Coordinates of C-alpha atoms (C1' of nucleotides) in Angstrom, one line a residue:
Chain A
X1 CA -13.1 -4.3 24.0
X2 CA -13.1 -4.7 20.5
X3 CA -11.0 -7.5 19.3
X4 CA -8.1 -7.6 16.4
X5 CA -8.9 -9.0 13.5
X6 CA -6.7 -9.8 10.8
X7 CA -6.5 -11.3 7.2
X8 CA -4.6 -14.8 7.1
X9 CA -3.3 -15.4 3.6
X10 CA -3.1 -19.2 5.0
X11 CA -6.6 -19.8 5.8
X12 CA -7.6 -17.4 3.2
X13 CA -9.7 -15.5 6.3
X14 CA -10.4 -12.7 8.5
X15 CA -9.6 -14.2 12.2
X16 CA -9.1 -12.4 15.9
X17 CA -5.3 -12.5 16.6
X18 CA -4.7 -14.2 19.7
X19 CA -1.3 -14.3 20.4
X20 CA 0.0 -18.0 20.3
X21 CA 2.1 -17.3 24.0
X22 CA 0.3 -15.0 26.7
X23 CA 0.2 -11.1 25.7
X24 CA 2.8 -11.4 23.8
X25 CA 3.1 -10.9 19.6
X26 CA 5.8 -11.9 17.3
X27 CA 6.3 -10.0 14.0
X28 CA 8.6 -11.5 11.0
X29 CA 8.3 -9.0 8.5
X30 CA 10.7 -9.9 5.0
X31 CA 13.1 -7.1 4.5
X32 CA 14.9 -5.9 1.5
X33 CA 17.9 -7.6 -0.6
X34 CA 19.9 -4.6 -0.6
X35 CA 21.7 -4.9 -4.3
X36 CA 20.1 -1.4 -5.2
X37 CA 17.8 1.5 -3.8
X38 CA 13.9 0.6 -2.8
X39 CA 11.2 1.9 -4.8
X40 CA 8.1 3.7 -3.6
X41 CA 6.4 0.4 -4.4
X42 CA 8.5 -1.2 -1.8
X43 CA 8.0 1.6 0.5
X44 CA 4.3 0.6 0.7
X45 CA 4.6 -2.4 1.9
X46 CA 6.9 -0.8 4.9
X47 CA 4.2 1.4 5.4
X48 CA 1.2 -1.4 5.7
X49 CA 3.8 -3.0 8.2
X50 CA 4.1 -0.3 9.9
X51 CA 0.3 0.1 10.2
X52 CA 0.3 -3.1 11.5
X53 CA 2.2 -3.0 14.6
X54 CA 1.5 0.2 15.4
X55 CA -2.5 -1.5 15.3
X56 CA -0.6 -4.3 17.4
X57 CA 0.7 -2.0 20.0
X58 CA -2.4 0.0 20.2
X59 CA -4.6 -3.1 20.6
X60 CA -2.7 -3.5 24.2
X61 CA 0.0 -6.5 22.7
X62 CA 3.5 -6.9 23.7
X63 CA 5.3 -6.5 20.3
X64 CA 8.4 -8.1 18.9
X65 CA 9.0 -6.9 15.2
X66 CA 12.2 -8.3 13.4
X67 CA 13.4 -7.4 10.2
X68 CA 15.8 -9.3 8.0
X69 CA 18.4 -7.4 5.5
X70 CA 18.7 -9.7 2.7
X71 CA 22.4 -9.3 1.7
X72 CA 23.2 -12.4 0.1
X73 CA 22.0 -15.5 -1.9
X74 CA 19.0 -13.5 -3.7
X75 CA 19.3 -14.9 -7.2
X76 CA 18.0 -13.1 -10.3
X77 CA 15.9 -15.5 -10.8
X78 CA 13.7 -17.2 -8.3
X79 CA 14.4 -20.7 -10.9
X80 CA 17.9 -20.5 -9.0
X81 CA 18.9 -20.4 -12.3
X82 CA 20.8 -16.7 -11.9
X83 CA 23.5 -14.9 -11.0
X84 CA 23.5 -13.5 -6.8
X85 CA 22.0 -10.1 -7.3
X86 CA 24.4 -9.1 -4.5
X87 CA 27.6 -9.8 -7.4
X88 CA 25.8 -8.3 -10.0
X89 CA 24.7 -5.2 -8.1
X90 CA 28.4 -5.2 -7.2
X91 CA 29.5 -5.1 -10.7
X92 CA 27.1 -2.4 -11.3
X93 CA 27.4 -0.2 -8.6
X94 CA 31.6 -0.1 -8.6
X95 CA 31.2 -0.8 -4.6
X96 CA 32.1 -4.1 -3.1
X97 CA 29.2 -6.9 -2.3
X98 CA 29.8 -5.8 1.3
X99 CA 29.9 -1.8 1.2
X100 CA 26.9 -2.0 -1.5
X101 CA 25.0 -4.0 1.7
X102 CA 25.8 -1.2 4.1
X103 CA 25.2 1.4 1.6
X104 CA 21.7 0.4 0.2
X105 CA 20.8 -1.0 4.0
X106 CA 21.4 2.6 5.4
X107 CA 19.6 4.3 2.7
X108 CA 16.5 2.0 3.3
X109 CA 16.6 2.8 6.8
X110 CA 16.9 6.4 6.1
X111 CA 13.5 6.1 3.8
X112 CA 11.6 4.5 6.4
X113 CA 12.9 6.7 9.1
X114 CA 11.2 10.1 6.4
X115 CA 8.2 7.6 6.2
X116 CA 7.5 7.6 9.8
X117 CA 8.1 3.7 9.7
X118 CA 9.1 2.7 13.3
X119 CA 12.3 0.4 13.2
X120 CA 11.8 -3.4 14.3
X121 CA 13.3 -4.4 17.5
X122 CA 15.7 -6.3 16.0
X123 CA 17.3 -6.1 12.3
X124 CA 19.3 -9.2 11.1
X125 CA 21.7 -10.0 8.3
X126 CA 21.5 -13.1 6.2
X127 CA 25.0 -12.9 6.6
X128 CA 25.3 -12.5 9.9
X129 CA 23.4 -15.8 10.2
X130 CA 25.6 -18.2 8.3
X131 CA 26.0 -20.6 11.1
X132 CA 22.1 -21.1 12.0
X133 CA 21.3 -21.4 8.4
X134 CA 24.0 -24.1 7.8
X135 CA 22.2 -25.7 10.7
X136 CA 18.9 -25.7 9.2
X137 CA 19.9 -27.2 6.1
X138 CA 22.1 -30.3 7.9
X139 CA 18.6 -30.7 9.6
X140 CA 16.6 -30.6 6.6
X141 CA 19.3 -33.3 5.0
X142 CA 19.4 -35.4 8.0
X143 CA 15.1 -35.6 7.8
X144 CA 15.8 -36.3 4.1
X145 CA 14.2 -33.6 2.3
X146 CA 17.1 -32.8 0.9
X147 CA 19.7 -34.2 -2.3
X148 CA 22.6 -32.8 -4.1
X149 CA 23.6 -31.7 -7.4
X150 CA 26.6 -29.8 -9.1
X151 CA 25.6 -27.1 -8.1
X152 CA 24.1 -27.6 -5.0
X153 CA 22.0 -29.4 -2.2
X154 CA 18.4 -28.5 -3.3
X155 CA 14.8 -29.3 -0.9
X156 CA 12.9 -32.0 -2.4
X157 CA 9.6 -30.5 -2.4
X158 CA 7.6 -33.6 -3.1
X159 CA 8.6 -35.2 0.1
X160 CA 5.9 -32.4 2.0
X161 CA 2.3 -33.2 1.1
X162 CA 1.4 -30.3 1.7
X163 CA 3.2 -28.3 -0.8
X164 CA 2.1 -24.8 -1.8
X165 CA -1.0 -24.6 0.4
X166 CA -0.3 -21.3 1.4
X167 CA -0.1 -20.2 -2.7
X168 CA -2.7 -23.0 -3.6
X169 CA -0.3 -24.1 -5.6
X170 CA -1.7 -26.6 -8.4
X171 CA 1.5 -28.3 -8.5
X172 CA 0.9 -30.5 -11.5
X173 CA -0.2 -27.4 -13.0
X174 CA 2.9 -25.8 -12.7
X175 CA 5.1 -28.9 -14.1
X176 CA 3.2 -28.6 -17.7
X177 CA 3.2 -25.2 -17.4
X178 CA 7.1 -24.8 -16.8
X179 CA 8.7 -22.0 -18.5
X180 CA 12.0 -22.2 -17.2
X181 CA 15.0 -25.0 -17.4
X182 CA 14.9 -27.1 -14.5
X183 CA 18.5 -27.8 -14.6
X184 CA 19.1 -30.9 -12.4
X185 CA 16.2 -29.8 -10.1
X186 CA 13.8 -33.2 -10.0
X187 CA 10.7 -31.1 -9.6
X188 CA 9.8 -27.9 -10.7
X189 CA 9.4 -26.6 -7.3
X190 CA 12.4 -28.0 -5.9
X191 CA 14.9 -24.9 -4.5
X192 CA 17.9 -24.6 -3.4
X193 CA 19.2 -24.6 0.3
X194 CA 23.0 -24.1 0.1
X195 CA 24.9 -23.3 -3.6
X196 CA 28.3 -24.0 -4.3
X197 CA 30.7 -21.5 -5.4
X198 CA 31.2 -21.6 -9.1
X199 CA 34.5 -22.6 -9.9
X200 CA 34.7 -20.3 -12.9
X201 CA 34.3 -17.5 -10.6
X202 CA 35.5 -15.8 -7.4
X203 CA 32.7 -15.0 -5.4
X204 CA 33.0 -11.9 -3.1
X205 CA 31.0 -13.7 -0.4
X206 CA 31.5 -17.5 0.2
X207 CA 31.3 -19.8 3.3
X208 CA 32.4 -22.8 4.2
X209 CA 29.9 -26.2 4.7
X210 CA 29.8 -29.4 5.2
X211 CA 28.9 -29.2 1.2
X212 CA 31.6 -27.6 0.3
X213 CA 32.4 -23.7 0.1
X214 CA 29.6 -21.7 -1.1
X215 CA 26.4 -19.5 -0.2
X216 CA 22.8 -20.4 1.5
X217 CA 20.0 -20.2 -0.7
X218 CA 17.7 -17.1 -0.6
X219 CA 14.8 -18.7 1.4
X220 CA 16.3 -20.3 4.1
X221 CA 17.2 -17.6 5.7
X222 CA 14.0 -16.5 6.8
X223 CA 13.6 -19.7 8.5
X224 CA 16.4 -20.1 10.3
X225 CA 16.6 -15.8 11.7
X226 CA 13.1 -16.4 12.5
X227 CA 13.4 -19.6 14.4
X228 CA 16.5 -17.7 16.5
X229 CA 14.8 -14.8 17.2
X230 CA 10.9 -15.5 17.7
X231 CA 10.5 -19.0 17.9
X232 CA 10.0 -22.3 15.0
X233 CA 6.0 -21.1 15.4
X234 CA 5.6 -17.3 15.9
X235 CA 2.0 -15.4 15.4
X236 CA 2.5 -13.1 12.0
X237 CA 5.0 -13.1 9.1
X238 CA 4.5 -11.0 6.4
X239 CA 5.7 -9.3 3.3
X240 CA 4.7 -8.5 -0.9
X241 CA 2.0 -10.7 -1.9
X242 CA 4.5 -11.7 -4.7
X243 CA 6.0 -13.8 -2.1
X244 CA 3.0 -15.7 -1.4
X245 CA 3.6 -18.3 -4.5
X246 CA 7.6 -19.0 -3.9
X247 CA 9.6 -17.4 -1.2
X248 CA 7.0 -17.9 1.9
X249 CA 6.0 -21.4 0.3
X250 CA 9.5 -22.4 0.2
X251 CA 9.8 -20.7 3.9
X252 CA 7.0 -22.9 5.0
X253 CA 8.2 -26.0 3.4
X254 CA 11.2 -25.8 5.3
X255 CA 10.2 -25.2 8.5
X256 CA 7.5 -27.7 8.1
X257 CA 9.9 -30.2 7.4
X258 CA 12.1 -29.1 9.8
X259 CA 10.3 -28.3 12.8
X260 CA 6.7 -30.2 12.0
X261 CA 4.8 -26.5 12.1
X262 CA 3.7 -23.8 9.1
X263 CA 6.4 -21.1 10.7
X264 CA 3.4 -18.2 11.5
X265 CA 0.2 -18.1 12.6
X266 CA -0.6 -15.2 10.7
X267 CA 0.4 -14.7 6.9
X268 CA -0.1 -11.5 5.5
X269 CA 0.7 -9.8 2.8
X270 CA 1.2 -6.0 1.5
X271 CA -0.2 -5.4 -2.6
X272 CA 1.0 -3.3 -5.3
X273 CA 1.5 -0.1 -5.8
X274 CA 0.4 -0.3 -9.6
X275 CA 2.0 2.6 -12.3
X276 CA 0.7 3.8 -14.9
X277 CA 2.6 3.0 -17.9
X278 CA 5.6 0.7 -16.8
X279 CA 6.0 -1.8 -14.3
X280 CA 7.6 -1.0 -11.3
X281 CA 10.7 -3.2 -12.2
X282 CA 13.5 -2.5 -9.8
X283 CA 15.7 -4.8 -12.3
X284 CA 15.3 -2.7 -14.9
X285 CA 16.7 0.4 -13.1
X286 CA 13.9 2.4 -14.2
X287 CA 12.0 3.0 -11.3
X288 CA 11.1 5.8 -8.6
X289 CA 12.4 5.9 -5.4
X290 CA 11.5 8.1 -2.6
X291 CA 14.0 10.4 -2.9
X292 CA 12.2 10.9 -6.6
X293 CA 9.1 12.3 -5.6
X294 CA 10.9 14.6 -2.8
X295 CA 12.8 16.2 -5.6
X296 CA 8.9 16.1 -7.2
X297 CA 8.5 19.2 -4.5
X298 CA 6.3 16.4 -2.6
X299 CA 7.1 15.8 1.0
X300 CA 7.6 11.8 2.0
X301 CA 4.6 11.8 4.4
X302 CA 2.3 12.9 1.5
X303 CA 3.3 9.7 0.2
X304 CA 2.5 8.0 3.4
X305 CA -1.0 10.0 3.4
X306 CA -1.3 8.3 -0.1
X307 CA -0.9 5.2 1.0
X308 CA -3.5 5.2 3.9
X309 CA -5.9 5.9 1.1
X310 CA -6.1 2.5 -0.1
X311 CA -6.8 -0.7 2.1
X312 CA -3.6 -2.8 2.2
X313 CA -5.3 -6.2 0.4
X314 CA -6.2 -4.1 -2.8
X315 CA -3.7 -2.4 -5.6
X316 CA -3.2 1.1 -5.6
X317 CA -2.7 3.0 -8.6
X318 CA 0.2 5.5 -8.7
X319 CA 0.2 8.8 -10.3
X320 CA 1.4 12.2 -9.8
X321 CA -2.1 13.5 -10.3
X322 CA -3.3 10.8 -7.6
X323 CA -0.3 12.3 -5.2
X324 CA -0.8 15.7 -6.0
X325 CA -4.4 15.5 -4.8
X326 CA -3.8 13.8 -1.6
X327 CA -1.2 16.2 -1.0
X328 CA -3.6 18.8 -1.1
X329 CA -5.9 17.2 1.3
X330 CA -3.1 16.0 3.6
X331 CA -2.1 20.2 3.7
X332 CA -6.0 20.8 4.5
X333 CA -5.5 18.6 7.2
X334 CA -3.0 19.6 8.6
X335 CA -3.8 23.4 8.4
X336 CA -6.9 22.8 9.9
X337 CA -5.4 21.0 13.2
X338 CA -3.3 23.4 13.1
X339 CA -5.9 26.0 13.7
X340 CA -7.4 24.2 16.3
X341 CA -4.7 24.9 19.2
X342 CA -4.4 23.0 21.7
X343 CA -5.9 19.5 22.5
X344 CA -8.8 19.3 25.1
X345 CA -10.3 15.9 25.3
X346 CA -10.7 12.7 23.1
X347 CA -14.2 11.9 21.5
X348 CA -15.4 8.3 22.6
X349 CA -18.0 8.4 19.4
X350 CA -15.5 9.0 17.2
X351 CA -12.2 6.9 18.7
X352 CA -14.6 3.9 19.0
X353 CA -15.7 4.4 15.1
X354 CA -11.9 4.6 14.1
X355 CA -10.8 1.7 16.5
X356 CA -13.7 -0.6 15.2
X357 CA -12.5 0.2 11.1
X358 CA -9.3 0.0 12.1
X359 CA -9.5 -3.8 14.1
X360 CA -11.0 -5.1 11.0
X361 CA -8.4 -6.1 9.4
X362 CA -6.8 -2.5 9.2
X363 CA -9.8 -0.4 7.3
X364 CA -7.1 2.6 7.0
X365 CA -8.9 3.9 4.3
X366 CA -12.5 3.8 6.5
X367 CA -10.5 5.5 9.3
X368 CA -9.4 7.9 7.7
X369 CA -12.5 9.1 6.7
X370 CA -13.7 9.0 10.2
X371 CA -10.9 11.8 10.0
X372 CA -12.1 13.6 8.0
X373 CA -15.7 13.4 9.5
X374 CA -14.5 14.7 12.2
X375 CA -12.4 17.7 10.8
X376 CA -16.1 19.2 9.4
X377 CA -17.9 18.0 12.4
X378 CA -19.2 20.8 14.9
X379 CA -17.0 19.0 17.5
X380 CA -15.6 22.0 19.8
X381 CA -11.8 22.8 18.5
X382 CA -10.1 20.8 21.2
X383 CA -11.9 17.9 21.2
X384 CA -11.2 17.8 17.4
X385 CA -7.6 18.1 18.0
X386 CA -7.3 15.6 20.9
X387 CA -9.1 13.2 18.6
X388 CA -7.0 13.6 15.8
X389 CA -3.8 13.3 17.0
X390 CA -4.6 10.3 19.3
X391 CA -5.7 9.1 15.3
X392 CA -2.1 10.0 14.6
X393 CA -0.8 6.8 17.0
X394 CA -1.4 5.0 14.1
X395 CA -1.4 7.5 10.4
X396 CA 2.0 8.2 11.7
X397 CA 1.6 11.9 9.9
X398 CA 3.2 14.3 12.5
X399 CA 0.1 16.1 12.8
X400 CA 1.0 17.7 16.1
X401 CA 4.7 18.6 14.8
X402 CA 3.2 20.2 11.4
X403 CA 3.0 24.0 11.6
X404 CA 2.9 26.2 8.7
X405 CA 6.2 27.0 6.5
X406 CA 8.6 30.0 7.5
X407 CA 9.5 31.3 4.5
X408 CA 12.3 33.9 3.8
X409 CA 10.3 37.0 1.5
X410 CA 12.7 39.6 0.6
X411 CA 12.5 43.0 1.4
X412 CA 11.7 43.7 -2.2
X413 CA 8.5 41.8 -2.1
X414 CA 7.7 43.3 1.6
X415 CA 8.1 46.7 0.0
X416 CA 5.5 45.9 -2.5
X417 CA 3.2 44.2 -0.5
X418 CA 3.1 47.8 1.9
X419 CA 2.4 49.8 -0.9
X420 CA -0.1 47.3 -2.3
X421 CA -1.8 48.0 1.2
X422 CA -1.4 51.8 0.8
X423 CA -3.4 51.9 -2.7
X424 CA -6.3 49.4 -1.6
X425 CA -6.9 51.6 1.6
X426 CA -7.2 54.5 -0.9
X427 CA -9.5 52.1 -3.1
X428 CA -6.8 52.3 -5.7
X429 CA -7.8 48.8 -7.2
X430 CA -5.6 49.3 -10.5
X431 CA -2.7 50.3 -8.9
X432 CA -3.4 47.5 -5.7
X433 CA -3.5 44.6 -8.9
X434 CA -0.7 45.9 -11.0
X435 CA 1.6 45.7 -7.5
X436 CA 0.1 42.0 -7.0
X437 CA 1.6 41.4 -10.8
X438 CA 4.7 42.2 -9.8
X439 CA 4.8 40.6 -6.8
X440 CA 3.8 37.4 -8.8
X441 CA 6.9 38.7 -11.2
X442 CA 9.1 37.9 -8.0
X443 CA 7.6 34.7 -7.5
X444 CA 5.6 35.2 -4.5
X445 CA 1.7 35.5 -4.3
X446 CA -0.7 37.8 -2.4
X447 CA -3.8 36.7 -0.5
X448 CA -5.9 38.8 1.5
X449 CA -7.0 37.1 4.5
X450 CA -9.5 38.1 7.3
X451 CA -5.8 38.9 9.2
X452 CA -4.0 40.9 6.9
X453 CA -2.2 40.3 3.4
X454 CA -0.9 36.9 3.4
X455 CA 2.3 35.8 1.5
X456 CA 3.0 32.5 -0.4
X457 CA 5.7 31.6 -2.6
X458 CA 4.3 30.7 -5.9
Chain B
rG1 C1' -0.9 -21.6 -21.7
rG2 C1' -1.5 -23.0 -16.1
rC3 C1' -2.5 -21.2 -11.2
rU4 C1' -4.1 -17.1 -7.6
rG5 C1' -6.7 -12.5 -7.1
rG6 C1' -9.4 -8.3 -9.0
rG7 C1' -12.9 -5.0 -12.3
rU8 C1' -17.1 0.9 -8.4
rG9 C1' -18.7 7.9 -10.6
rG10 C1' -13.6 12.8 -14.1
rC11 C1' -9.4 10.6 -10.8
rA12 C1' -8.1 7.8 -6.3
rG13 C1' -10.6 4.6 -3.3
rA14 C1' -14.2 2.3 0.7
rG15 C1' -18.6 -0.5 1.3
rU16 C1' -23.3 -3.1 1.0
rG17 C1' -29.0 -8.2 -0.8
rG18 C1' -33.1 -2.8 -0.4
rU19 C1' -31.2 3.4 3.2
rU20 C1' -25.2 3.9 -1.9
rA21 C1' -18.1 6.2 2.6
rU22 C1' -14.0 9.6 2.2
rG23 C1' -10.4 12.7 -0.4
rC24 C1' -9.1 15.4 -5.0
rA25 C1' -11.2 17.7 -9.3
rG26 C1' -15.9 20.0 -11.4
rC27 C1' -20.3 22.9 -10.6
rG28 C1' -23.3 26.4 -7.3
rG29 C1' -22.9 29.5 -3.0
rU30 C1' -20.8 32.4 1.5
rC31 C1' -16.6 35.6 2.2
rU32 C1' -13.8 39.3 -0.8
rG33 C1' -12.8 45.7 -4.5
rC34 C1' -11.3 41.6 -7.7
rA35 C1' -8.7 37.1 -7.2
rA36 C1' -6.9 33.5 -4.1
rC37 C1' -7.5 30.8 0.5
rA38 C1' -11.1 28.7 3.6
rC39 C1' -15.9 27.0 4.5
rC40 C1' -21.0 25.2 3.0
rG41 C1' -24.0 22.6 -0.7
rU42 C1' -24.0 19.5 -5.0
rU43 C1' -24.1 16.2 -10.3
rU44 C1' -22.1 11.7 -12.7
rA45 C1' -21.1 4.6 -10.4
rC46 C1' -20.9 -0.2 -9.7
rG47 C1' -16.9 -4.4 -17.0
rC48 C1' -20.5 -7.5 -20.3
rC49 C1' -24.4 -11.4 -20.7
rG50 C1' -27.5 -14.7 -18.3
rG51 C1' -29.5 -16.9 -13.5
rU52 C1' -31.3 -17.0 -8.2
rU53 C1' -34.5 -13.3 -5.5
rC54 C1' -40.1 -9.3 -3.9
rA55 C1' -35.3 -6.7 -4.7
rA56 C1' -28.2 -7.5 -7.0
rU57 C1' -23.4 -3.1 -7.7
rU58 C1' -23.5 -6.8 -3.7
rC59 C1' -24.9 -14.2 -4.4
rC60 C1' -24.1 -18.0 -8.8
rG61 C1' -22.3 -19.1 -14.0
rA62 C1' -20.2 -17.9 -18.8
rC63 C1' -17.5 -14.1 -21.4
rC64 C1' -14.1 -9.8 -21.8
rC65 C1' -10.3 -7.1 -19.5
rC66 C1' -6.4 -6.1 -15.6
rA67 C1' -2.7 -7.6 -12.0
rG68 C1' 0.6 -11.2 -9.4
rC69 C1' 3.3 -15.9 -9.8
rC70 C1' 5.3 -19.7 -13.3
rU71 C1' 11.2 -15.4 -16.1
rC72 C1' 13.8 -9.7 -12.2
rC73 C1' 10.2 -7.5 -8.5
rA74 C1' 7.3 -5.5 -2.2

RNA sequence: GGCUGGGUGGCAGAGUGGUUAUGCAGCGGUCUGCAACACCGUUUACGCCGGUUCAAUUCCGACCCCAGCCUCCA
């Protein structure tokens, strides 16, 4: 059997994934901080996620996927310099801190749901978790990584040797290289664990601690949901490589100095989808969601398809002209398994060549050209279709769902199309093209198939 | 400026010390009254300069450019 093998950010290797507790694998994968709508840059990291267990399932695993919502504590800036996004979304968006949670959390769901995404087993709430990460932190302060300022109790990351392995961080580096105001921080990449409420300022979401009233700090809670719901040392954590240098350090220092482990086996993470002209800033409001490129006339799983394109560990450029074309092949796909009926039996040659692309370190894009070998192969119908959708396990495309469009044509154009009929069977070819002109007038167009006239809208 | 990665044909994107994916577009063809659809075939490539090697796009070094983090970001 061909073994798993995945891409560990840690080591900086490809590895087999043996799962650290009999057949059984545990998934952290960083959610969203839900002060505004996900972009389609987001989205594909969802969808290499979503590659990844359903590789994880398929490779014979027991799976335990958890997702976090982050819904409080996310700072504008990762200095914890800023302002919560969750206050200033608030301000923004007219809707409470807590109805702006629900609302943005249900309209991620609803985009992964239109992305084929399968749901984790378990979501969880930063605040929802108050009371584990308040535990973590009186932990962290009893083993002394920990001291306090005005405006909060902060992790003393020079205490942990081992600092910023997982980034390869040159910490000296980044001291003479500060940008930012360190406040009363004592080390550059010092963070904060717990802040206090300003007293300038209500805050619409404030606990009490043994540190006074206040809010945990954005990192922690990854820790401490983690540790409650897979474990202090689970096998695979993931999320955007930009959380390689800070958020997953920081999540890793704490643990480390918590529990004396690195927090995952596994670390792996999702790269960007690059645009063309302007950076896919979701602070600056300008950015495209989902929704975006449905309104586009593009369907979300052509988005998907366009995402299996590229291997997870490389950028992908983004541009209509890029979607438009893999939503033509997507269509070609699908109209050709489609035309295949019904499914007879699987290929060997061809699962074993997708399984082995896919088991290194999830060579989507290597698979899915195995596809498409196999869609101009001289492999009988069925065997083609069989193949294909038991491919689908894992693209996640609704091949076997997709059928061609009903659309409504009006009598009108019906009319026409008869009498376009009538004057080619009399060879009338002027009379046949002037019709199809006017049909086109009406917006629909004629093609003459092998089966008859067929009828698209234009 | 510091650190971490990357530069492949018209576009997107795999991969490899010598046989050079895949998709879209283009071109040629089959089909068709014509067109379209579909299918078949097919051209253009490895940032720049050195080095190692029988042989480098693939390994090493310098340079240029791009991205990420250090300032909001998956």
């Amino acid at each position: 059997m061909t073994q798993l093998k995945l891409y560990d950010t840690y080591e900086r290797q490809v590895r087999e994934l043996i799962p650290l507790k009999d057949n059984d694998v545990g998934l952290y994968a960083c959610g969203p901080t839900v002060y505004n709508y996900v972009h389609i840059g987001n989205l594909r990291t969802y969808i290499f996620e979503d590659l990844l267990r359903r590789t994880i399932v398929h490779a014979g695993f027991n799976l335990k996927h958890v997702m976090n919502i982050t819904d409080v504590g996310h700072l504008t800036s990762d200095a914890d310099s800023g302002e919560d996004k969750m206050e200033v979304g608030s301000r923004r968006s007219g809707m409470s801190a807590w109805e702006m949670a629900e609302f943005y959390a249900d309209s991620f769901k609803e985009d992964l749901q239109r992305l084929n995404i399968l749901p984790p087993d378990i979501w969880c709430k930063a605040t929802d978790h108050i009371k584990e990460q308040i535990a973590f932190v009186e932990d962290l302060e009893a083993k002394n990584y920990t001291y306090k300022t005005s405006d909060g109790i902060y992790f003393d990351s020079r205490k942990l040797n081992s600092y910023g392995y997982l980034a390869r961080l040159d910490v000296e580096g980044l001291q003479a290289g500060a940008r930012v105001e360190q406040g009363e921080r004592r080390f550059v990449t010092d963070f904060a664990l717990w802040k206090f409420s300003s007293p300038d300022e209500q805050r619409q979401m404030e606990w009490e601690s043994p540190w006074g009233v206040g809010f945990p700090g954005w990192h922690i809670e990854c820790s401490a949901m983690s540790a409650r719901y897979l474990g202090d040392y689970f096998d695979i954590h993931c999320g955007g490589k930009d959380h390689i240098p800070i958020h997953h350090t920081n999540e890793i220092a704490q643990t480390e100095a918590s529990r004396g482990t690195r927090l995952a086996n596994f670390w792996m993470h999702g790269y960007f989808l690059q645009m063309e002209e302007s950076k896919m800033s979701k602070s600056s409001g300008d950015f495209l969601r989902l929704q975006s490129l449905i309104d586009e006339g593009f369907s979300s799983l052509a988005y998907r398809y366009f995402c299996l394109t590229a291997h997870y560990r490389s950028e992908l450029s983004f541009s209509w002209e890029s979607l438009k074309a893999n939503d033509t092949a997507l269509n070609r796909l699908y109209e050709a398994a489609f035309s295949w009926g019904d499914p007879t039996t699987i290929s060997e040659a061809y699962m074993t060549r997708f399984v082995e692309h896919l088991y290194e370190d999830l060579n989507v894009p290597r698979a899915l050209a195995v596809a498409w070998e196999l869609a101009r192969s001289d492999e009988p119908d069925g065997v083609k279709k069989a193949t294909l959708l038991a491919f689908d396990e894992i693209f996640g495309l609704d091949i076997a769902e997709w059928e061609p469009a009903q659309i409504d044509i009006p009598d009108e154009v019906l009319n026409l199309v008869s009498a376009r009929e009538e004057a080619r069977s009399q060879k009338d070819w002027g009379k046949a093209d002037a019709v199809r002109e006017e049909i086109r007038n009406l917006g629909f167009e004629v093609e003459d198939s092998r089966e008859g006239p067929k009828i698209k809208p234009l």
